[in-house]
C-alpha positions as a printed NumPy array, in Angstrom:
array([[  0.   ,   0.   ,   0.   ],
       [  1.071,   3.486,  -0.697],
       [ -1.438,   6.376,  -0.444],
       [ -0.177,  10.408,   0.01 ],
       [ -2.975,  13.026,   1.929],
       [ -3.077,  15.854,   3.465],
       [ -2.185,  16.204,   7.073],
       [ -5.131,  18.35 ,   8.06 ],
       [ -7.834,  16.187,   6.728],
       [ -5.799,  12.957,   7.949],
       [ -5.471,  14.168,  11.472],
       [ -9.392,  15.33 ,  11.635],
       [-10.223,  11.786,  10.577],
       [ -7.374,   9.455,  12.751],
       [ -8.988,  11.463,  15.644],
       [-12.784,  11.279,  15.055],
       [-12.724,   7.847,  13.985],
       [ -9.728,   7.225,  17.601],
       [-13.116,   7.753,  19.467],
       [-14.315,   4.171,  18.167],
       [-11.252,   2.476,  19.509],
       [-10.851,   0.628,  22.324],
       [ -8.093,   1.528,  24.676],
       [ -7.424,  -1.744,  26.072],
       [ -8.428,  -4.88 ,  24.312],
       [ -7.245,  -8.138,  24.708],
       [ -7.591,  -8.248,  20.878],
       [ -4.607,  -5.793,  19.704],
       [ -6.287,  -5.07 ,  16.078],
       [ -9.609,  -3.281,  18.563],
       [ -6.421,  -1.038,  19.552],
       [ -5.947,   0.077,  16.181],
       [ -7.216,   2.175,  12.907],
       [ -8.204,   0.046,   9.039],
       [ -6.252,   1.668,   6.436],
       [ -8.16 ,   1.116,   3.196],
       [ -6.496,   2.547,   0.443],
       [ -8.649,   2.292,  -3.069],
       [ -9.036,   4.308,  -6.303],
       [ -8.425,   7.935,  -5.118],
       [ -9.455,   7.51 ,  -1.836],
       [ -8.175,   6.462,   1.861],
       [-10.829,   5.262,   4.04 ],
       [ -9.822,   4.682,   8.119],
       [-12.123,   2.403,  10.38 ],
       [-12.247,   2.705,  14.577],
       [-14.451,  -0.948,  15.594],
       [-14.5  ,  -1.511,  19.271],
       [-17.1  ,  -4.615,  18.661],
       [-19.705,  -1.892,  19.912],
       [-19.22 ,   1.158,  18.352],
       [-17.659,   1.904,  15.04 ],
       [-16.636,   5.263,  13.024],
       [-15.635,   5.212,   9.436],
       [-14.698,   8.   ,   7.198],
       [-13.071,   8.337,   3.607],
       [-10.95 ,  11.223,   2.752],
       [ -9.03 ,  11.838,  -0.943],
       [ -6.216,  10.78 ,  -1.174],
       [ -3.143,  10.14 ,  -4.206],
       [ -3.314,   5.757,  -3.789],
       [ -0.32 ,   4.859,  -5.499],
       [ -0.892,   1.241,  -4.849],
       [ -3.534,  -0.091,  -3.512],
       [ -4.029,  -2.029,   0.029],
       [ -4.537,  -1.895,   3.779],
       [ -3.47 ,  -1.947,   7.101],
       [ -4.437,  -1.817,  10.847],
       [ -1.617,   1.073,  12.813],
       [ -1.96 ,   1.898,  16.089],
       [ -5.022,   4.266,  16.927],
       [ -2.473,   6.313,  19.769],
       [  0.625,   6.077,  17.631],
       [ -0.427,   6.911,  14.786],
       [ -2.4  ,  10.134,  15.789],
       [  0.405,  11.293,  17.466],
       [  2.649,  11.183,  15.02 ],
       [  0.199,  13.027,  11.95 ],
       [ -0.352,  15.912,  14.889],
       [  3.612,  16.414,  14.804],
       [  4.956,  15.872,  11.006],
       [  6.254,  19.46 ,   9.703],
       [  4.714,  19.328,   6.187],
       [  0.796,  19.679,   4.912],
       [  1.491,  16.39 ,   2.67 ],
       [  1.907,  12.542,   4.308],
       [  2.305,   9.906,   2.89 ],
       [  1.862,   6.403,   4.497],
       [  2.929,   3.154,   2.858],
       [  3.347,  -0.637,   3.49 ],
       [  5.307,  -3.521,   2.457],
       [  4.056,  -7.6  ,   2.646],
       [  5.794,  -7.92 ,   5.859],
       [  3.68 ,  -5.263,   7.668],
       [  6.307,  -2.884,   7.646],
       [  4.827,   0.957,   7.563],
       [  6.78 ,   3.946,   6.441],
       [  5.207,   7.068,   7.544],
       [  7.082,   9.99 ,   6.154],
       [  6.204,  14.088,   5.682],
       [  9.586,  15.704,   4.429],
       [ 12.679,  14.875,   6.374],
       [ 10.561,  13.484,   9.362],
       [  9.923,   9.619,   8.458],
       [  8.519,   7.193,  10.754],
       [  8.947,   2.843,  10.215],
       [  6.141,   0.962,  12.609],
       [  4.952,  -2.483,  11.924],
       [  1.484,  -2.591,  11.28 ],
       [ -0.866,  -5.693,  11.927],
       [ -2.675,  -7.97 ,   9.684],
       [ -5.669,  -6.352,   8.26 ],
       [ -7.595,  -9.907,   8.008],
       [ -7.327,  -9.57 ,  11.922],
       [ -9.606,  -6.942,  11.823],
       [-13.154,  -7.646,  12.975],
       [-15.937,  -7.126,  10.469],
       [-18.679,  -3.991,  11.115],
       [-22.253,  -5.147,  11.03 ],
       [-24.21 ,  -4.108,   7.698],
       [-27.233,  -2.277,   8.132],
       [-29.307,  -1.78 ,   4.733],
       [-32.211,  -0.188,   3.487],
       [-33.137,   3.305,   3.409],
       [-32.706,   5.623,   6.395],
       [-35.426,   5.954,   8.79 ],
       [-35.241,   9.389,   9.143],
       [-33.309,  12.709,   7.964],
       [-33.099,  15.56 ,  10.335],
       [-31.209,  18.972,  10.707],
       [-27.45 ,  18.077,  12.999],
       [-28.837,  20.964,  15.36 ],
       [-31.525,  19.37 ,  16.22 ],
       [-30.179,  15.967,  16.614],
       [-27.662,  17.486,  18.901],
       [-29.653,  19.568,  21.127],
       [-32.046,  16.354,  21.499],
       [-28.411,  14.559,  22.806],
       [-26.972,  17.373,  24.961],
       [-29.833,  17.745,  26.741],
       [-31.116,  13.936,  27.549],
       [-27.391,  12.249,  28.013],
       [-27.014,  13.922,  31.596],
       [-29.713,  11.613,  32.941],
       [-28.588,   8.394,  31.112],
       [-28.194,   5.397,  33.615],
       [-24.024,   4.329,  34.826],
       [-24.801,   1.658,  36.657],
       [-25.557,  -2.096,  35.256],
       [-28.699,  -2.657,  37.527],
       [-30.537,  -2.221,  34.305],
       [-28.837,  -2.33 ,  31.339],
       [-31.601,  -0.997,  28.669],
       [-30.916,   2.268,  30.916],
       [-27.384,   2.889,  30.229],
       [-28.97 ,   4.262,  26.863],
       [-31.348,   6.745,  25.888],
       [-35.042,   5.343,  23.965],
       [-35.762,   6.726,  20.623],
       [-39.557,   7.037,  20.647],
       [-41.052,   7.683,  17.034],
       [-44.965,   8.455,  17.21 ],
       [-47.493,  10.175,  15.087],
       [-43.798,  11.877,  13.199],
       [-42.866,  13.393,  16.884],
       [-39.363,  12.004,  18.062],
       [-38.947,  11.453,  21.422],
       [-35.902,  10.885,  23.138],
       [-35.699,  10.024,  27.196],
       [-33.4  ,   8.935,  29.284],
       [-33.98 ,   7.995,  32.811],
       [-31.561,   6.342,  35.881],
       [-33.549,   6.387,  38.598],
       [-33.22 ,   9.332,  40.431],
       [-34.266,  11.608,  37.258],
       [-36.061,  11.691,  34.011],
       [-35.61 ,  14.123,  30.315],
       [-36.887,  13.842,  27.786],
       [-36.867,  15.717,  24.335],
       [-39.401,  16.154,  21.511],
       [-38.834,  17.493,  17.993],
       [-41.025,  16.825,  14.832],
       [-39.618,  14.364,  12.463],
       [-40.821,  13.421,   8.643],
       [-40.78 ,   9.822,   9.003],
       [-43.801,   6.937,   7.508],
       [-43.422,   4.616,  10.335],
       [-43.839,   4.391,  14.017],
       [-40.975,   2.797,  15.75 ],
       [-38.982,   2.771,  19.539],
       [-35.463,   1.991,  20.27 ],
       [-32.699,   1.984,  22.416],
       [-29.471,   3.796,  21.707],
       [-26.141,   3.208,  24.145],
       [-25.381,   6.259,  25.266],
       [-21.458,   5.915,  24.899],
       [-22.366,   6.628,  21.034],
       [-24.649,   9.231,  21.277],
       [-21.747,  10.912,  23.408],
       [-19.28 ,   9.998,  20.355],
       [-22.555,  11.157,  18.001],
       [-22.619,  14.78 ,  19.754],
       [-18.773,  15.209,  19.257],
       [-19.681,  14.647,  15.343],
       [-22.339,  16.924,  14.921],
       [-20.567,  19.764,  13.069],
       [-22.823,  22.586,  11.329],
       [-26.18 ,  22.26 ,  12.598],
       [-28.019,  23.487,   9.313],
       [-26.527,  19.837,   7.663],
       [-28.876,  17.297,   7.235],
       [-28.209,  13.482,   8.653],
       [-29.6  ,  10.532,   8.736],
       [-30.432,   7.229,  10.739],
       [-30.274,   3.981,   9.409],
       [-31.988,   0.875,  11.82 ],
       [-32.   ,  -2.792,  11.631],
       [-33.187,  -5.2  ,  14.182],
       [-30.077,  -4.762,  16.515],
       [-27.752,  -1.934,  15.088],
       [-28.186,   1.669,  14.4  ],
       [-25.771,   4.098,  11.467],
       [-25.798,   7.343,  11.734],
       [-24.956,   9.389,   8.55 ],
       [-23.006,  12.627,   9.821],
       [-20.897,  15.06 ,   7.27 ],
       [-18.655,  11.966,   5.624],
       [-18.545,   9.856,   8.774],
       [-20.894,   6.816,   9.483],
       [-21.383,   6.072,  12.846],
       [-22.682,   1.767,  13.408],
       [-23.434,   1.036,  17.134],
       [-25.62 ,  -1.573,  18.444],
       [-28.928,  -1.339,  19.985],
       [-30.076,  -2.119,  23.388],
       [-31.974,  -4.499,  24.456],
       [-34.74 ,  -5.342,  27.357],
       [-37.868,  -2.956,  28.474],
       [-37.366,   0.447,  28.587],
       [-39.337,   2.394,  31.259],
       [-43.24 ,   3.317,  30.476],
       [-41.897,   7.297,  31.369],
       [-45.452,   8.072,  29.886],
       [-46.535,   6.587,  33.602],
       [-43.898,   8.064,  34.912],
       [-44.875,  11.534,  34.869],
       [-47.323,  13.146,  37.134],
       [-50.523,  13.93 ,  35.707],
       [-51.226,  16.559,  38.082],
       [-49.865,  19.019,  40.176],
       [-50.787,  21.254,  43.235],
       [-48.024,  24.109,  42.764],
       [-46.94 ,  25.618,  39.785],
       [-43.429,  28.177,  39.938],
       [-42.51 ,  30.301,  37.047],
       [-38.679,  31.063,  37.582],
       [-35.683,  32.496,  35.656],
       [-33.544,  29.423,  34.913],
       [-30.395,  31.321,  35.704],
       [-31.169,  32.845,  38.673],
       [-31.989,  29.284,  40.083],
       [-29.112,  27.896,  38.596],
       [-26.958,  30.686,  40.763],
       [-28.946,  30.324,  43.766],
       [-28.375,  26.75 ,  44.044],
       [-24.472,  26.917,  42.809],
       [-23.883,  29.398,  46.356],
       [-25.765,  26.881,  48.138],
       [-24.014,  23.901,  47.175],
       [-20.686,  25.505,  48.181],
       [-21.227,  23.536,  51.268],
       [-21.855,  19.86 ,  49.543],
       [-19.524,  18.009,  48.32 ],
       [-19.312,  14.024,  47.97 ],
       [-18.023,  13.666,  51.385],
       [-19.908,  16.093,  53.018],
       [-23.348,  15.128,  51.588],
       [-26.597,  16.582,  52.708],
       [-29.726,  17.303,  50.505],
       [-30.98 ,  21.002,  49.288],
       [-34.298,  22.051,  51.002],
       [-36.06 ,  24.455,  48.819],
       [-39.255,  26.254,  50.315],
       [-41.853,  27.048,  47.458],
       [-43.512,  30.14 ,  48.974],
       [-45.755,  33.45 ,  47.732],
       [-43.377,  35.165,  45.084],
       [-40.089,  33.654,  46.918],
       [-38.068,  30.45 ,  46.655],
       [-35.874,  29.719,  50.078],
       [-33.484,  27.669,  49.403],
       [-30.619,  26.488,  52.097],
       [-28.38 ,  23.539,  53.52 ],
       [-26.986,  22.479,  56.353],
       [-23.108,  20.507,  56.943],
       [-20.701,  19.316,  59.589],
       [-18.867,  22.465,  58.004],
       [-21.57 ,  25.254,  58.063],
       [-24.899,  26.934,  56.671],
       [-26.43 ,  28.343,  54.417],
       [-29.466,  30.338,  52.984],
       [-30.506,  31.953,  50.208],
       [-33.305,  33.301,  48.097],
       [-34.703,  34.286,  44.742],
       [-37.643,  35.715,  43.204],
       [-40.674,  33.631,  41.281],
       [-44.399,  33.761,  41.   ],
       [-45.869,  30.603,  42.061],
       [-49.563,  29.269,  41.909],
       [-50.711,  26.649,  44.562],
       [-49.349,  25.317,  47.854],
       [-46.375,  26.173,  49.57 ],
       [-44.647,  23.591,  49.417],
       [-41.06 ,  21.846,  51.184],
       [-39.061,  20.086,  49.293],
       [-35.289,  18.15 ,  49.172],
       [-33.231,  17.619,  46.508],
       [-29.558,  16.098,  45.551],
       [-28.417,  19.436,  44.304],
       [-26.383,  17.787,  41.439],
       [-29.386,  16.285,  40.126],
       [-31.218,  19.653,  40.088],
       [-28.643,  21.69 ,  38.843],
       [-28.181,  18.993,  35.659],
       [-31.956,  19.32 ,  34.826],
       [-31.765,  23.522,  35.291],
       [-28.677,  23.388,  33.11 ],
       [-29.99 ,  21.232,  30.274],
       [-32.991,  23.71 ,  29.935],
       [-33.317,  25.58 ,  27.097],
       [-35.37 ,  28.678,  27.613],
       [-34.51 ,  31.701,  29.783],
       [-37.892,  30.506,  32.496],
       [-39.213,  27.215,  33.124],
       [-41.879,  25.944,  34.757],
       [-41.82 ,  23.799,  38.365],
       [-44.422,  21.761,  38.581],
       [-44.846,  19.625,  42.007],
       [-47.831,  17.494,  43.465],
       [-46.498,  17.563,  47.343],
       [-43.295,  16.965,  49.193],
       [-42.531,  13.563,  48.099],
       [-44.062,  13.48 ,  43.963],
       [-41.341,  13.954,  41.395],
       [-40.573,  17.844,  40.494],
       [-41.629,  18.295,  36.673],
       [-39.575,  21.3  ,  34.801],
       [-40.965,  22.24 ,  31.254],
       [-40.511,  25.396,  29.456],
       [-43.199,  28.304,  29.723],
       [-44.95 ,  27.795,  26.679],
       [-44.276,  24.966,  24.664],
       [-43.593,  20.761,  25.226],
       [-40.248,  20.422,  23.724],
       [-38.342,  19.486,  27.356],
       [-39.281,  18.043,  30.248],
       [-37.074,  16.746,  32.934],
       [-38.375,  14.687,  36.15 ],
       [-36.012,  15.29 ,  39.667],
       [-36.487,  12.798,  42.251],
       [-37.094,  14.32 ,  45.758],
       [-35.272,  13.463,  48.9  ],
       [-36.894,  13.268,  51.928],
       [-35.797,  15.748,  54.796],
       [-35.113,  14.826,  58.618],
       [-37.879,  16.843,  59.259],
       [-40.993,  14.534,  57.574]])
């Protein structure tokens, strides 16, 4: 194989397609980057057996051929050659030259047959969608994705396709969000992406006026993002019902400006940390929110302005968990919506349905 590219576009792709790699594999080709070099083109592959990224840039193929190099070496050393043009070629005993002007580089590659194969997913895409969208859906749903293996389904997000309205939630337990955008799409459909690639998806999503596309089977997913294709598989087992899971009703409403509540809780939690952990009470009164917290270390208090509609009401919180669900909103005020002491918290924008995130209470000493 010998194939000569530029270093700008080669870097870009050895590092988008690194994030598909595994960093430690008892398989050493998992640890590596495919080298595909055909016609006028150099296409790299990143397979971890879970998630894969694959990308072709242009490229001068001299001869044709492939490889598997490094993932970690071979980034490095595109990052630091002195000259715009690489070029990267490979004898029948493995041996890679990897030179840009005086600077020249001899590794040994691996076997390219070692290389596991991706899954195929055919047939047309499911759906097409602006990259803003897709990313804003992502951003603000991945917070509340599950880390621990008690259920595995929830260490993903569910892709919910009704009546062309995507919905995408993510729950672990102690919280809920959830997303909706309008999608043009002829069939109704649910599934469960890991949320490892919708991480790696969110790092991909480049202009957000470019259209991409998913692609489903019965166990794998592609996403089609600006020259990259991103294959991971699906999850399975039963998601949550998080239709049941949201309060129907509530007693007290609280109009707020997300910021303010955002800083009001950031002074309070000064004084919690993961050693020193005790929850946020937050006191839902006429036109004022109390919040305040209590350590081995110290006190404190503080308060904000809303307009609320209801009961007073007492509540605790993990502060963390608040603070990622006031954070992920998108509009300058949001809605609190709370049934008593002990129901979830809802918080949904002013006006519309496009977000709604669920926060767990904690019970105080007091109750």
């Amino acid at each position: 194989m010998k194939v000569i590219c530029n270093k700008d576009k080669l870097c870009d792709a050895v590092t988008n397609v690194s994030r598909a790699v595994s960093s430690k594999s008892t398989i050493l080709a998992l640890e590596g980057i495919l080298l595909q070099a055909k016609g006028d083109s150099l296409s790299l592959t990143g397979y971890d057996l879970e998630l894969g990224i694959t990308t072709t840039i242009d490229a001068k193929v001299e001869s044709e051929g492939e490889i598997i190099l490094s993932a970690r070496l071979l980034s490095d050393m595109i990052r630091r050659m002195p000259y715009e043009v690489i070029e990267i070629s490979s004898d029948e005993k493995l041996l890679t030259q990897i030179v840009s002007g005086a600077a020249e580089y001899t590794i040994l590659g691996l076997d390219p047959q070692e290389f596991p194969e991706l899954p195929t997913v055919s047939g047309e895409p499911l759906l097409e969608m602006e990259a803003g969208a897709l990313k804003s859906m992502i951003d603000q749903t991945l917070f509340a994705v599950a880390v621990s293996d008690a259920k595995p389904v929830h260490k993903g997000s569910l892709f919910d396709i009704q009546e062309s309205v995507l919905t995408v939630v993510s729950v672990d337990g102690y919280r809920l969000a959830l997303r909706r955008e309008p999608v043009k799409v002829g069939e109704d459909v649910s599934f469960v992406v890991p949320g490892k690639t919708l991480s790696e998806v969110s790092k991909l999503l480049g202009d957000p006026e470019k259209q991409i596309s998913l692609t489903i089977s019965k166990k794998h997913i592609i996403f089609h993002i600006e020259g990259y294709f991103v294959i991971s598989r699906l999850l399975e087992g039963e998601f949550l019902d998080y239709k049941a899971a949201i309060p129907a009703d509530q007693t007290t409403e609280i109009l707020i400006s997300t910021r303010a509540f955002i800083d009001s809780i950031e002074r309070i939690s000064l004084l919690i940390s993961d050693k020193l952990r005790s929850p946020l009470k937050v006191s839902f009164l006429d036109e004022v929110i109390k919040s305040s917290c209590s350590t081995t270390i110290g006190k404190a208090h503080d308060e904000i302005a809303c307009k609320k509609t209801g009961d007073d009401v007492d509540m605790g919180f993990n502060s963390k968990y608040l603070l990622d669900a006031l954070r992920a909103c998108s509009s300058d005020e949001v809605l609190l919506q709370v049934n008593g002491p002990l129901s979830p918290m809802k918080v949904v924008p002013k006006e519309s349905d496009g977000f709604l995130f669920l926060v767990l209470p904690v019970r105080l000493k007091s109750e």
